[in-house]
Short mmCIF file of C-alpha atoms in Angstrom, two decimals:
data_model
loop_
_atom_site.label_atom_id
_atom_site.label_comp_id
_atom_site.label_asym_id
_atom_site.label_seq_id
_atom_site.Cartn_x
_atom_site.Cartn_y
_atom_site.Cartn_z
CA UNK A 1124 -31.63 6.85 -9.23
CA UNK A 1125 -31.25 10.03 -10.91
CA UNK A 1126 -30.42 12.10 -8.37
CA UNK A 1127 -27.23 10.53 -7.15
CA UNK A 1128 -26.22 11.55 -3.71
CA UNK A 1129 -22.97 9.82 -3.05
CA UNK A 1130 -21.12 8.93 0.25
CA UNK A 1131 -17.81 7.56 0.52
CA UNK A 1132 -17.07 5.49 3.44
CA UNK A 1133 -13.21 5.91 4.22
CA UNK A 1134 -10.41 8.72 3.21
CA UNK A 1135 -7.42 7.57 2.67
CA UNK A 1136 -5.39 7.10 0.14
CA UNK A 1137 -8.31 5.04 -1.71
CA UNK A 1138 -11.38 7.33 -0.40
CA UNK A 1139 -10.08 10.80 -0.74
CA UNK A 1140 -9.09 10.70 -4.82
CA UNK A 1141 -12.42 9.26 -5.43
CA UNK A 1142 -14.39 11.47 -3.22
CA UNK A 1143 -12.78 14.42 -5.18
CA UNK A 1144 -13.53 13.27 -8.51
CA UNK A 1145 -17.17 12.46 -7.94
CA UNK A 1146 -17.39 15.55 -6.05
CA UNK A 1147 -17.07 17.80 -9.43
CA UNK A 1148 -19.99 16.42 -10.71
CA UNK A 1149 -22.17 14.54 -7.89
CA UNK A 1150 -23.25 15.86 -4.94
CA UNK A 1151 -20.63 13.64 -2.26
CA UNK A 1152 -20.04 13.61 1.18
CA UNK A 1153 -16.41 12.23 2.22
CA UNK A 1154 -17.10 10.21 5.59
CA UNK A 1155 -14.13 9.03 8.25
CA UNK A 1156 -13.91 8.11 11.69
CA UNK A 1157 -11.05 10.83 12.06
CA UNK A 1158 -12.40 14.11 13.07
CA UNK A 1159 -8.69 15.52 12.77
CA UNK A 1160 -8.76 13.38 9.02
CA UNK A 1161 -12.05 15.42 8.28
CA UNK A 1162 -10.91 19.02 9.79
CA UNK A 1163 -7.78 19.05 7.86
CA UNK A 1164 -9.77 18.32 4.68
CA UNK A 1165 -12.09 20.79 5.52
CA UNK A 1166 -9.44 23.19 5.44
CA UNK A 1167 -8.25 21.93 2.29
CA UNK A 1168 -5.20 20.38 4.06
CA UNK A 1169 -4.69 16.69 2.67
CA UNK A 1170 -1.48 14.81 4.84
CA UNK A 1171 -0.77 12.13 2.97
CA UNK A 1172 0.19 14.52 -0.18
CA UNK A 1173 -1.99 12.48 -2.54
CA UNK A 1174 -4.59 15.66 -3.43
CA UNK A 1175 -3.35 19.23 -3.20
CA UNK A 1176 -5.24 21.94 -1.43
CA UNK A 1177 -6.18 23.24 -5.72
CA UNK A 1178 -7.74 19.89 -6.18
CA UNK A 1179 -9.26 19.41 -3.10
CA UNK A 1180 -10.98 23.20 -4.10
CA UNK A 1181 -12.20 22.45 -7.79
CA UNK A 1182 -14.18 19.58 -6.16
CA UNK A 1183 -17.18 22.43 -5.41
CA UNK A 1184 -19.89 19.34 -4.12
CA UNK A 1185 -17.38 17.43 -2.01
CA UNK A 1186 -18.10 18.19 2.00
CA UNK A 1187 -16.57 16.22 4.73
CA UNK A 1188 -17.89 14.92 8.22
CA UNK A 1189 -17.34 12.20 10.54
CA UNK A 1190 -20.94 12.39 11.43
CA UNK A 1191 -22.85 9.83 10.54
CA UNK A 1192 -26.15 11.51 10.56
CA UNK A 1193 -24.74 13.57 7.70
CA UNK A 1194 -24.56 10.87 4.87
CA UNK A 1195 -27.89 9.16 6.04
CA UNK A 1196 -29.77 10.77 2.98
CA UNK A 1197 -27.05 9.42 0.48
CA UNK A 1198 -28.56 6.69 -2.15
CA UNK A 1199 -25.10 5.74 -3.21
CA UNK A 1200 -22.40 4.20 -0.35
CA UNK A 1201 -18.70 3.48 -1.40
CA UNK A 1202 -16.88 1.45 0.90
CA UNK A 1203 -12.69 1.96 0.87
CA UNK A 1204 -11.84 1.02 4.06
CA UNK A 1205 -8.25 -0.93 4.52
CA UNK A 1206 -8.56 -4.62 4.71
CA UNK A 1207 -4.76 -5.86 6.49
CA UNK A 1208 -3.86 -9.11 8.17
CA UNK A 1209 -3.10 -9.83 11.45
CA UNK A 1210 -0.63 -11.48 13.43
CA UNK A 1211 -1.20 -14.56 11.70
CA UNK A 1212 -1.46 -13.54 8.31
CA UNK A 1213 -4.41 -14.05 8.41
CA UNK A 1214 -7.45 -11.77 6.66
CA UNK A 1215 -8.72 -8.84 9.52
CA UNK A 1216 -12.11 -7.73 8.03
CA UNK A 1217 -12.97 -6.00 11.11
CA UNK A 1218 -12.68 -2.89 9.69
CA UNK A 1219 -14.99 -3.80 6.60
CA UNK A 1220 -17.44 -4.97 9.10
CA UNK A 1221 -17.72 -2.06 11.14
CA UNK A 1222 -18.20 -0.19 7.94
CA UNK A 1223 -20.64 -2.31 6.70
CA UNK A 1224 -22.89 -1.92 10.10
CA UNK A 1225 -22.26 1.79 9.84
CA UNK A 1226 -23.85 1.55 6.58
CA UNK A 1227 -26.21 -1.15 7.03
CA UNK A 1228 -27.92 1.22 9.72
CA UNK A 1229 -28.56 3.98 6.90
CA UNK A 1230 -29.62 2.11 3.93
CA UNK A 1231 -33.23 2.91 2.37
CA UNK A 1232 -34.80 1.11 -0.35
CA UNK A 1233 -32.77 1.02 -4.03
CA UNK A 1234 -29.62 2.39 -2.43
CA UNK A 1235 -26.69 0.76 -4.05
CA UNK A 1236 -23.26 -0.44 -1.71
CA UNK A 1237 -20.46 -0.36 -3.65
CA UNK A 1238 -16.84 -1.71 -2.14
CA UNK A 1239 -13.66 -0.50 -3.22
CA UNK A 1240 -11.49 -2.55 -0.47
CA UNK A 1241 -9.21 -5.60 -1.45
CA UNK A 1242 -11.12 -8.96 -0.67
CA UNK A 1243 -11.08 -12.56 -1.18
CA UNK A 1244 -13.51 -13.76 -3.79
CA UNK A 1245 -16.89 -13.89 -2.15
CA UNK A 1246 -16.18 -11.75 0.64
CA UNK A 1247 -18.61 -8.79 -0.26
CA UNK A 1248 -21.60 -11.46 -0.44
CA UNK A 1249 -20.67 -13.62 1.97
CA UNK A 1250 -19.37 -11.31 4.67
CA UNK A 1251 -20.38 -8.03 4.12
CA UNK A 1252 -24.07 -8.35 3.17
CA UNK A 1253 -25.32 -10.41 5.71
CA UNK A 1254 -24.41 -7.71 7.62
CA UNK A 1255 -26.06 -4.91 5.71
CA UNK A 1256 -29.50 -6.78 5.31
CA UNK A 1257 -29.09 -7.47 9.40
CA UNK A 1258 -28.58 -3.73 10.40
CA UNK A 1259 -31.17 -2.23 7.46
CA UNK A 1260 -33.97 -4.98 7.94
CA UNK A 1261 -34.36 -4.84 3.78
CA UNK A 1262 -33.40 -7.45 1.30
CA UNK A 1263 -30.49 -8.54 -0.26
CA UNK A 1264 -30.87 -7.22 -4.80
CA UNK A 1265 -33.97 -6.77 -3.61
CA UNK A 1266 -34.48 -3.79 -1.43
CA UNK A 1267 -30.93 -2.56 -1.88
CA UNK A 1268 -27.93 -4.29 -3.82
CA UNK A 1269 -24.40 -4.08 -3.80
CA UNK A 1270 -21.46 -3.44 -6.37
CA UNK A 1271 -17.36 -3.91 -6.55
CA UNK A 1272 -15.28 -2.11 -7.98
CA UNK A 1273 -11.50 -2.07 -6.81
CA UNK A 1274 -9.36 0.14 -6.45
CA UNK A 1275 -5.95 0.44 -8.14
CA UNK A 1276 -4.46 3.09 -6.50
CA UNK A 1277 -0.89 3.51 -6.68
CA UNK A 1278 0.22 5.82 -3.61
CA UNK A 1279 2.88 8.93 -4.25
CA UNK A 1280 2.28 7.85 -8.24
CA UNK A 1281 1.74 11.52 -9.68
CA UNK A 1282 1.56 10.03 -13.21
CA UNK A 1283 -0.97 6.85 -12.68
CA UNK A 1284 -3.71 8.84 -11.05
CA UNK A 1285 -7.49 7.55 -10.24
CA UNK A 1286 -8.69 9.19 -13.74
CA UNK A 1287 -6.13 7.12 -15.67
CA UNK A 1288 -6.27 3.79 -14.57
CA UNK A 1289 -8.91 2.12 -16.47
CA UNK A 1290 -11.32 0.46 -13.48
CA UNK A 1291 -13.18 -2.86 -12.84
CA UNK A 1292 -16.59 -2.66 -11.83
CA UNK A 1293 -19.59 -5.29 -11.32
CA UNK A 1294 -22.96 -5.30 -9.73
CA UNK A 1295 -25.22 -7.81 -8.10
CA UNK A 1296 -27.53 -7.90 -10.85
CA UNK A 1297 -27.38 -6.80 -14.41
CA UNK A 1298 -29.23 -3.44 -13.61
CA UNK A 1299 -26.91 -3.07 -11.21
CA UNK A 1300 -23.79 -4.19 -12.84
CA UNK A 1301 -25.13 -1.03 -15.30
CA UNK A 1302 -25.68 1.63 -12.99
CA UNK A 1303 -22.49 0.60 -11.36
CA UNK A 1304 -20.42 1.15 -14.67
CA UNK A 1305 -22.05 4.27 -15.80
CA UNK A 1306 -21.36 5.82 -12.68
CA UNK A 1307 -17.77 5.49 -12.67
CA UNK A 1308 -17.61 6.16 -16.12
CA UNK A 1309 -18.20 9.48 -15.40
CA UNK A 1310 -15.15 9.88 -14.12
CA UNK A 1311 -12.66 7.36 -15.60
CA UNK A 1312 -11.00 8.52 -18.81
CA UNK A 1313 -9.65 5.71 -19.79
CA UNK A 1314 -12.34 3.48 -19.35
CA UNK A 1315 -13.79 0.67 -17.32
CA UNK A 1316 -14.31 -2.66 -17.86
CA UNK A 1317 -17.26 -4.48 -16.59
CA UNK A 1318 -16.66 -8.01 -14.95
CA UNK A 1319 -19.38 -10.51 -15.30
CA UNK A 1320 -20.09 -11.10 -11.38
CA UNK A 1321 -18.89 -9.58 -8.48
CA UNK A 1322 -16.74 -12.78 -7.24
CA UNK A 1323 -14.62 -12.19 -10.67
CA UNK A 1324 -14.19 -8.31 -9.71
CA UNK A 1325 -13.19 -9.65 -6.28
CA UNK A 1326 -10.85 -12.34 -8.02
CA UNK A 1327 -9.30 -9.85 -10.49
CA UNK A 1328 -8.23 -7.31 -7.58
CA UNK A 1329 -6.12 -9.96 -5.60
CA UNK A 1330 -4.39 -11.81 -8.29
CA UNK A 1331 -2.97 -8.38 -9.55
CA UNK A 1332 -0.50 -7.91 -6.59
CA UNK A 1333 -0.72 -11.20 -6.54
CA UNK A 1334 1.38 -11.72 -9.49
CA UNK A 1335 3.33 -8.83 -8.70
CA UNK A 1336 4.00 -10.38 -5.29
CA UNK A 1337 5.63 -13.33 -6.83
CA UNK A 1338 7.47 -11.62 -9.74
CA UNK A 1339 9.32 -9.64 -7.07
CA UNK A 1340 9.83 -12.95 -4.88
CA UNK A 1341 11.53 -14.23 -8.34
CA UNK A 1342 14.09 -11.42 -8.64
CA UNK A 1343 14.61 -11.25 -4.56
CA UNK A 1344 16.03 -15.20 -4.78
CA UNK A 1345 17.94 -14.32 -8.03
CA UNK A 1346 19.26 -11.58 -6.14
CA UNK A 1347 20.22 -13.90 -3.48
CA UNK A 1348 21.93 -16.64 -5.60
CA UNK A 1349 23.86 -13.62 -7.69
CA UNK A 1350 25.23 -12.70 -4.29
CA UNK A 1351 27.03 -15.78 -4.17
CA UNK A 1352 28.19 -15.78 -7.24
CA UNK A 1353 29.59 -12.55 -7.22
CA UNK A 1354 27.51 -11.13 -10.04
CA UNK A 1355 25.68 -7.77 -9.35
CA UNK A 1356 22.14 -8.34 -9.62
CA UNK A 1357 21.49 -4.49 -11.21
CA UNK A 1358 23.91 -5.49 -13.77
CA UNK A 1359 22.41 -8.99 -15.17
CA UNK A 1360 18.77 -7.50 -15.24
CA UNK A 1361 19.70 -4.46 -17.13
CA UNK A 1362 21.24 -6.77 -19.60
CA UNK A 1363 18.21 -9.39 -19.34
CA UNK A 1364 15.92 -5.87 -19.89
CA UNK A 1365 17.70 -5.58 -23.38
CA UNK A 1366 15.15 -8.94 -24.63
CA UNK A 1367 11.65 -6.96 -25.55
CA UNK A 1368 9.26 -9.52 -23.36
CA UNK A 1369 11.67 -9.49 -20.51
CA UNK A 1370 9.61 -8.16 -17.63
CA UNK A 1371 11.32 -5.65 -15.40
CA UNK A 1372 11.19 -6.42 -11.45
CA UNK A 1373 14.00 -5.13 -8.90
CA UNK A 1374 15.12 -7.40 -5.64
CA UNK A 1375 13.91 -4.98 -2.55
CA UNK A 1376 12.08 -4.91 0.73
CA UNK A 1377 8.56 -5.74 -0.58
CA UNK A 1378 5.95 -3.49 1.80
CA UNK A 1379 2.85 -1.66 1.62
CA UNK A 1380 -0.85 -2.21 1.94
CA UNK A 1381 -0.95 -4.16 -1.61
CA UNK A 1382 1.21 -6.48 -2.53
CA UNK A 1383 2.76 -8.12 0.67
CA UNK A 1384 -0.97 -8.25 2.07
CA UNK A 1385 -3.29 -9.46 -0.66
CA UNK A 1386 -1.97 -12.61 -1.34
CA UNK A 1387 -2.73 -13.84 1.73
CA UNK A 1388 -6.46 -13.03 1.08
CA UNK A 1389 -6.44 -15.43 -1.64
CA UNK A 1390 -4.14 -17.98 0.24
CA UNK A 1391 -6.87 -17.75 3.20
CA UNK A 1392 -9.70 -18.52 0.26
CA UNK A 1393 -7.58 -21.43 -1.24
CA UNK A 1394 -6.81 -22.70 1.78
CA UNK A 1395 -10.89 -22.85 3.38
CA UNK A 1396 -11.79 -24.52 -0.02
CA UNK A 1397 -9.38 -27.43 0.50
CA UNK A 1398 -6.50 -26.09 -1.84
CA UNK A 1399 -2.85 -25.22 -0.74
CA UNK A 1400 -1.57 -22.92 -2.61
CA UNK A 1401 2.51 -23.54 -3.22
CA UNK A 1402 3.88 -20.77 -5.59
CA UNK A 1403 2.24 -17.81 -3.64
CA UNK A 1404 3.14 -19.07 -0.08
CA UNK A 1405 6.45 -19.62 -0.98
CA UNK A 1406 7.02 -16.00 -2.64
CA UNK A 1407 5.44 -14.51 0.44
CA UNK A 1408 8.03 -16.59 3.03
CA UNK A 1409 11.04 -15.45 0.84
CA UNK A 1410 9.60 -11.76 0.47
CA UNK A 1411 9.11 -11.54 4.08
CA UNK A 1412 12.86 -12.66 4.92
CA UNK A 1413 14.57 -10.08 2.97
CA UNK A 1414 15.04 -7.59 5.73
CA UNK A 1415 16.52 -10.44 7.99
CA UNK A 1416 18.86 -11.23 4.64
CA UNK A 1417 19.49 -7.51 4.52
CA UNK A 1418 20.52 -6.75 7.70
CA UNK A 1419 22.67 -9.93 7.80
CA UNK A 1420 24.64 -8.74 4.65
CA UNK A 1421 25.34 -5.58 6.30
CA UNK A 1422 26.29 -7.31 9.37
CA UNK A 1423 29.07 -9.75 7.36
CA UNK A 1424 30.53 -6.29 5.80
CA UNK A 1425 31.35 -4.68 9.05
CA UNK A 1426 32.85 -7.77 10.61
CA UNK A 1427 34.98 -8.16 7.69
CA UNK A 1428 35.97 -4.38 7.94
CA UNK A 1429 36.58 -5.25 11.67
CA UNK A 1430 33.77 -3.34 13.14
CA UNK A 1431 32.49 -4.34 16.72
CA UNK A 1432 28.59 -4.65 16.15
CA UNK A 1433 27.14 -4.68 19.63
CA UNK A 1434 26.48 -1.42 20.35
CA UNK A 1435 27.42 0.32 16.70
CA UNK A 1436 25.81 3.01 15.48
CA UNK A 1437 23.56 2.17 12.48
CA UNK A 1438 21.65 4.39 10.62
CA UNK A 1439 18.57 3.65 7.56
CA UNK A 1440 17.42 5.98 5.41
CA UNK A 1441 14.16 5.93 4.60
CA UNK A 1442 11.50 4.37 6.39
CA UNK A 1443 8.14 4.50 4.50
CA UNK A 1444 7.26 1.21 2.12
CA UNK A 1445 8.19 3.11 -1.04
CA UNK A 1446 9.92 6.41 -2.23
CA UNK A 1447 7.74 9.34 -2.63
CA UNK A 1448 5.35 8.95 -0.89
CA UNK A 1449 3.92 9.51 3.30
CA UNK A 1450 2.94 6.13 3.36
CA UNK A 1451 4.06 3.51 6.25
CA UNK A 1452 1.65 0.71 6.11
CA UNK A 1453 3.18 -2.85 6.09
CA UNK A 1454 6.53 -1.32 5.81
CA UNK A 1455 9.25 -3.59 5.62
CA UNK A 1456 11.90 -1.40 6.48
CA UNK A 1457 10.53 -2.52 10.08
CA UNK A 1458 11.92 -5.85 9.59
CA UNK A 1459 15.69 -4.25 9.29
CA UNK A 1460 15.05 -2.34 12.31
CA UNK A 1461 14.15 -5.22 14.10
CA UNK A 1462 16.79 -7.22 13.12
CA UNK A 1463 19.43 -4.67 13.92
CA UNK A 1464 18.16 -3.94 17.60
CA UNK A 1465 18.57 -8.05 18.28
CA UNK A 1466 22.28 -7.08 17.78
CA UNK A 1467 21.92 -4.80 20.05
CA UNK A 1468 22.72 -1.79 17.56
CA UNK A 1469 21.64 1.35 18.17
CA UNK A 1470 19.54 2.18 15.05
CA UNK A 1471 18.47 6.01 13.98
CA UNK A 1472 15.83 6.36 11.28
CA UNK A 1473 16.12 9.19 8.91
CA UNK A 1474 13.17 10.17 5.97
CA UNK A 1475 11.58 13.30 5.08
CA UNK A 1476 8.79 11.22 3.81
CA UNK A 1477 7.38 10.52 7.03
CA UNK A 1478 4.08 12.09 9.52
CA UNK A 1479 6.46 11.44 12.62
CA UNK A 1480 3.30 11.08 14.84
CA UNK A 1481 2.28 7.90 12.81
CA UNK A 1482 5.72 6.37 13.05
CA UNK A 1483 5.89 6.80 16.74
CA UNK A 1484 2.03 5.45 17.31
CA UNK A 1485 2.22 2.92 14.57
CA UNK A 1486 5.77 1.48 15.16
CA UNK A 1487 6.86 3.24 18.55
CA UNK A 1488 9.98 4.68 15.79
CA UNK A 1489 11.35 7.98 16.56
CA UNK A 1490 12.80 9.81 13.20
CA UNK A 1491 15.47 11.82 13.84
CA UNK A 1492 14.77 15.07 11.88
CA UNK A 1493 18.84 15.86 11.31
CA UNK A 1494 21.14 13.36 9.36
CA UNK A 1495 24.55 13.29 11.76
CA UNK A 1496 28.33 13.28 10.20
CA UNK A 1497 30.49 10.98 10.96
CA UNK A 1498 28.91 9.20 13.54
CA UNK A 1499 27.43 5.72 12.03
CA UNK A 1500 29.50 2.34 11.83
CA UNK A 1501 26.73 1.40 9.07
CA UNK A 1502 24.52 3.71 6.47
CA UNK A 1503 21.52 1.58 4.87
CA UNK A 1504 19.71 3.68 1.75
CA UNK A 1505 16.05 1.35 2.26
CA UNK A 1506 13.98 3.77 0.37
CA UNK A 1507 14.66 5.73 -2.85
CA UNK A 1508 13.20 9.07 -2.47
CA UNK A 1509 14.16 11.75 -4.29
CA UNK A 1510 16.21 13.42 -1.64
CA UNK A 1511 18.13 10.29 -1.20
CA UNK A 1512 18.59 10.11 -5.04
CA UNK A 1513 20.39 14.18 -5.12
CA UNK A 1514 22.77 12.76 -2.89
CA UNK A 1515 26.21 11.42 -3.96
CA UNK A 1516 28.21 8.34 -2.28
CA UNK A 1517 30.36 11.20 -0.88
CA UNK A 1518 27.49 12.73 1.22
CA UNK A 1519 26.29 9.10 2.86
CA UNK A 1520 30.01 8.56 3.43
CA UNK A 1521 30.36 11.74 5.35
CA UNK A 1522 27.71 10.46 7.55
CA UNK A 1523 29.98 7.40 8.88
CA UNK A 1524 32.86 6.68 10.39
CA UNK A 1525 36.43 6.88 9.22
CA UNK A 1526 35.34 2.95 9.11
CA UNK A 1527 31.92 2.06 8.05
CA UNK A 1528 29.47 0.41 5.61
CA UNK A 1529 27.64 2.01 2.95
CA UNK A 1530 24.81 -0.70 1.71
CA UNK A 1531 22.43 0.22 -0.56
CA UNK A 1532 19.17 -1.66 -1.00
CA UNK A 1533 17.83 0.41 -3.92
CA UNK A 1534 20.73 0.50 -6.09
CA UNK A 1535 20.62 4.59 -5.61
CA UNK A 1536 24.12 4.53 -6.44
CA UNK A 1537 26.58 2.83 -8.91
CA UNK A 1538 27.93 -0.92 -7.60
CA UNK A 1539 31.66 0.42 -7.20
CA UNK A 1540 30.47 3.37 -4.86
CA UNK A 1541 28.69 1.42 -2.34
CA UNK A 1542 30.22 -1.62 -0.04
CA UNK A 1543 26.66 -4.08 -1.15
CA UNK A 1544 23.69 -3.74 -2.20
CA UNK A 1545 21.09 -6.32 -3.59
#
């Protein structure tokens, strides 16, 4: 397979980085569903603000299409489609199924499929393959194999880009496993490192926000017990930070397409092979409650403060599942929101952050595009972005009443400036 021709299924906030950076060196075709996603890119225009319009030029044989005639001549497919849960927590594959058909249908003899997309161990062979020898007719690492190689993306991280995060990869065989690893070598810097079967690639990629997932769990019910003890949580772990293996989580509304998802991947797996997993499950029920917690904090303050809460006006700043950055999947910030409205609050959502068109099809969530002074009973800081940090207490105080509450989940501002925070 010398001459690579490489497609890449997906362009988010996975796909697009990676179809840049093969596209300086490889011929690549960026494929999506979206033909406003592939119009904008087209035109160099990149809304989730992970790849400026510079980058997206110096990638001279990257072209885009949502055609998928267009990437039938590619010998190399890479798969980065999201894999979220539904209602039930449970694992919704759908979407790596319907790319796997899509690809399936194009595959010709010795192409390689290589997925990017967070999965259970044993997903890519036991769901996704089946598929693709179904819709091409050929045979599994026989007519066409398969790879993993996850992805590690951090979104609105400007210093941990794709190049600098040293990357997993595998194959189905060892030829495979070779080509695999050579090929994103080519555009790693830092590295790779080469698993010894695609179930341990698979394995790797969950228990990392995994482990992250429960860390922050840790620190959320610390948070909660410091609360009633009247000790500020900020305070103890900058003191606990002074110890040099001391590792350094913050209490907070744990979101995102990572780390409040994946863990139920491997919870699913644990679960079908007869194992009930106790430490995970647990970290995921009290990460999930902290907006209810949240919200109920804020709701003690302004009864103490005497401040009628049916009907107040509340307002949260910040709305996307971390600072920085456009994105809103799996935000938590949701869960305060909802919580707020069952009070029958009237709750405004302010953040600069955010496409307002996704918030309003995603989460039927207007943003209000002006911040208002003087008019909220409550002001909630739920996302550090930068904006939020150039503020001082004075400016969120002007936004509230002569009597309000000013709770800060991020600890944006010193302990003595706010009424709570975590």
């Amino acid at each position: 397979m010398n001459n690579k021709k490489i497609a890449i299924i997906g362009l988010g906030y996975v796909g697009l980085p990676l179809a840049v950076e093969f596209g300086k060196i490889f011929d690549t075709i960026g494929f999506d569903i979206d033909p406003e996603r592939i119009q904008a890119l087209k035109s160099c225009n990149d809304f989730t603000l992970e790849i400026d319009s510079k980058d997206l030029q110096k990638a001279s044989r990257l072209s885009f299409t949502d055609n998928e005639a267009n990437i039938s001549e590619c010998n190399i497919y890479i798969v980065t489609v999201p894999t979220p849960i539904d209602i039930n927590k449970r694992p919704n594959l759908l979407p790596l199924m319907k790319a796997s058909a899509t690809v399936g249908k194009l595959l010709n003899k010795d192409d390689i499929v290589i997925y990017e997309s967070t999965v259970y161990p044993g997903a890519t062979e036991e769901v996704c393959v089946p598929i693709l020898e179904q819709q091409s007719g050929l045979k599994y690492n026989k007519e066409f194999y398969c790879g993993y190689s996850p992805e590690r993306i951090n979104p609105g991280d400007k210093k941990n880009r794709l190049t600098d995060i040293k990357k997993i990869t595998s194959g189905s065989t060892l030829d495979t496993a070779e080509k695999v690893d050579y090929l994103y070598s080519s555009i790693i810097e830092v590295g790779t490192h080469k698993a010894s079967s695609i179930r341990v690639a698979e394995a790797a990629k969950v228990i990392e926000n995994t482990q992250r997932d429960v860390n922050i769990a840790l620190v959320n019910e610390l948070a909660l017990i410091f609360n009633k003890l009247n000790i500020d949580t900020e305070e103890v772990l900058k003191a606990a930070e002074t110890k040099w293996n001391f590792h350094s989580f913050r209490p907070g509304l744990v979101g995102g397409h990572c780390i409040g998802v994946d863990p139920y991947y491997l919870t699913y797996k644990a679960i079908e092979v007869g194992y009930h997993p106790e430490v995970i499950l647990a970290g995921r029920r009290l990460n999930d409650n902290m907006g209810i917690y949240i919200a109920d904090q804020v709701i003690k303050l302004m009864t103490k403060k005497q401040i009628h809460v049916v009907d107040s006006n509340i307002l949260i700043m910040g709305f996307t599942f971390k600072e920085n950055c456009t994105d809103l999947r799996n935000t938590r910030v949701i869960d305060l929101i909802e919580e707020f409205k069952s009070f029958n609050c009237n709750v405004d959502i302010y953040d600069p952050w955010v496409i307002k068109e996704d918030a309003e099809k995603n989460f039927n969530i207007d943003i209000i595009d002006e911040l208002r002074s003087g008019h909220y009973d409550a002001i909630i800081i739920a996302v550090a972005h930068n904006e939020f940090l150039e503020m001082t207490a004075k400016m969120f105080r002007d936004l509230g009443k002569d009597q309000h509450v000013l709770y800060d989940v991020k600890c944006v501002l010193n302990e003595s400036e706010a009424d709570g925070r975590l």
